[in-house]
Amino acid sequence: MSTARRWLLSFLRSTSGRALVVLLVLYGGYQVWIGIQASGKVDPAVYRQVDEEGFLAVKVRMGFPPERFHILEIQKFGRIRRVEGNSVEVHSVLPEGVGSLARRYWITSIEPLGPGDPDGS
């Protein structure tokens, strides 16, 4: 048996090794859960609203009025146009950014900002 393999088996038998394996499994499970949840948050019509520059305008909804932290996180994906109640209007969002935005556990849904909405595209 090689030295590396013996070291690995010894590490996995230790308390630290088992704790690390448990943490990695929990983290992987959390990532899978967030990915599954994210796919259900995005309205399919969002991707049909791409403007001529390739950006989207979306309405991000949460279960509570957003605080500074939430606004700053959302602002990483586009320009904040308006905050009203539990929703934030965001412009200039790249299509690939919508999925990343939906992975935030505190976001309940992402909808297109349609022509009927003020400042909508």
PDB file of C-alpha atoms in Angstrom, residues 57-58 71 74-75 78-84 87-92 113 117-121:
ATOM      1  CA  ALA A  57     -35.057  43.985 -16.857  1.00  0.00           C
ATOM      2  CA  VAL A  58     -36.464  41.959 -13.965  1.00  0.00           C
ATOM      3  CA  ILE A  71     -29.916  45.732  -2.217  1.00  0.00           C
ATOM      4  CA  ILE A  74     -28.800  42.410  -6.011  1.00  0.00           C
ATOM      5  CA  GLN A  75     -26.848  45.401  -7.291  1.00  0.00           C
ATOM      6  CA  GLY A  78     -27.579  44.966 -12.468  1.00  0.00           C
ATOM      7  CA  ARG A  79     -28.793  48.508 -11.886  1.00  0.00           C
ATOM      8  CA  ILE A  80     -31.426  49.033  -9.199  1.00  0.00           C
ATOM      9  CA  ARG A  81     -34.248  51.153 -10.568  1.00  0.00           C
ATOM     10  CA  ARG A  82     -36.799  51.042  -7.781  1.00  0.00           C
ATOM     11  CA  VAL A  83     -37.574  49.378  -4.481  1.00  0.00           C
ATOM     12  CA  GLU A  84     -41.265  49.034  -3.743  1.00  0.00           C
ATOM     13  CA  SER A  87     -39.787  43.843  -4.700  1.00  0.00           C
ATOM     14  CA  VAL A  88     -36.800  45.397  -6.435  1.00  0.00           C
ATOM     15  CA  GLU A  89     -36.723  46.413 -10.098  1.00  0.00           C
ATOM     16  CA  VAL A  90     -33.345  45.650 -11.655  1.00  0.00           C
ATOM     17  CA  HIS A  91     -32.191  46.672 -15.139  1.00  0.00           C
ATOM     18  CA  SER A  92     -29.149  45.709 -17.207  1.00  0.00           C
ATOM     19  CA  LEU A 113     -40.329  43.735 -15.963  1.00  0.00           C
ATOM     20  CA  ASP A 117     -44.441  48.415 -15.641  1.00  0.00           C
ATOM     21  CA  PRO A 118     -42.975  51.903 -15.195  1.00  0.00           C
ATOM     22  CA  ASP A 119     -39.545  52.116 -16.811  1.00  0.00           C
ATOM     23  CA  GLY A 120     -40.091  48.597 -18.186  1.00  0.00           C
ATOM     24  CA  SER A 121     -38.542  47.509 -21.449  1.00  0.00           C
TER      25      SER A 121
END
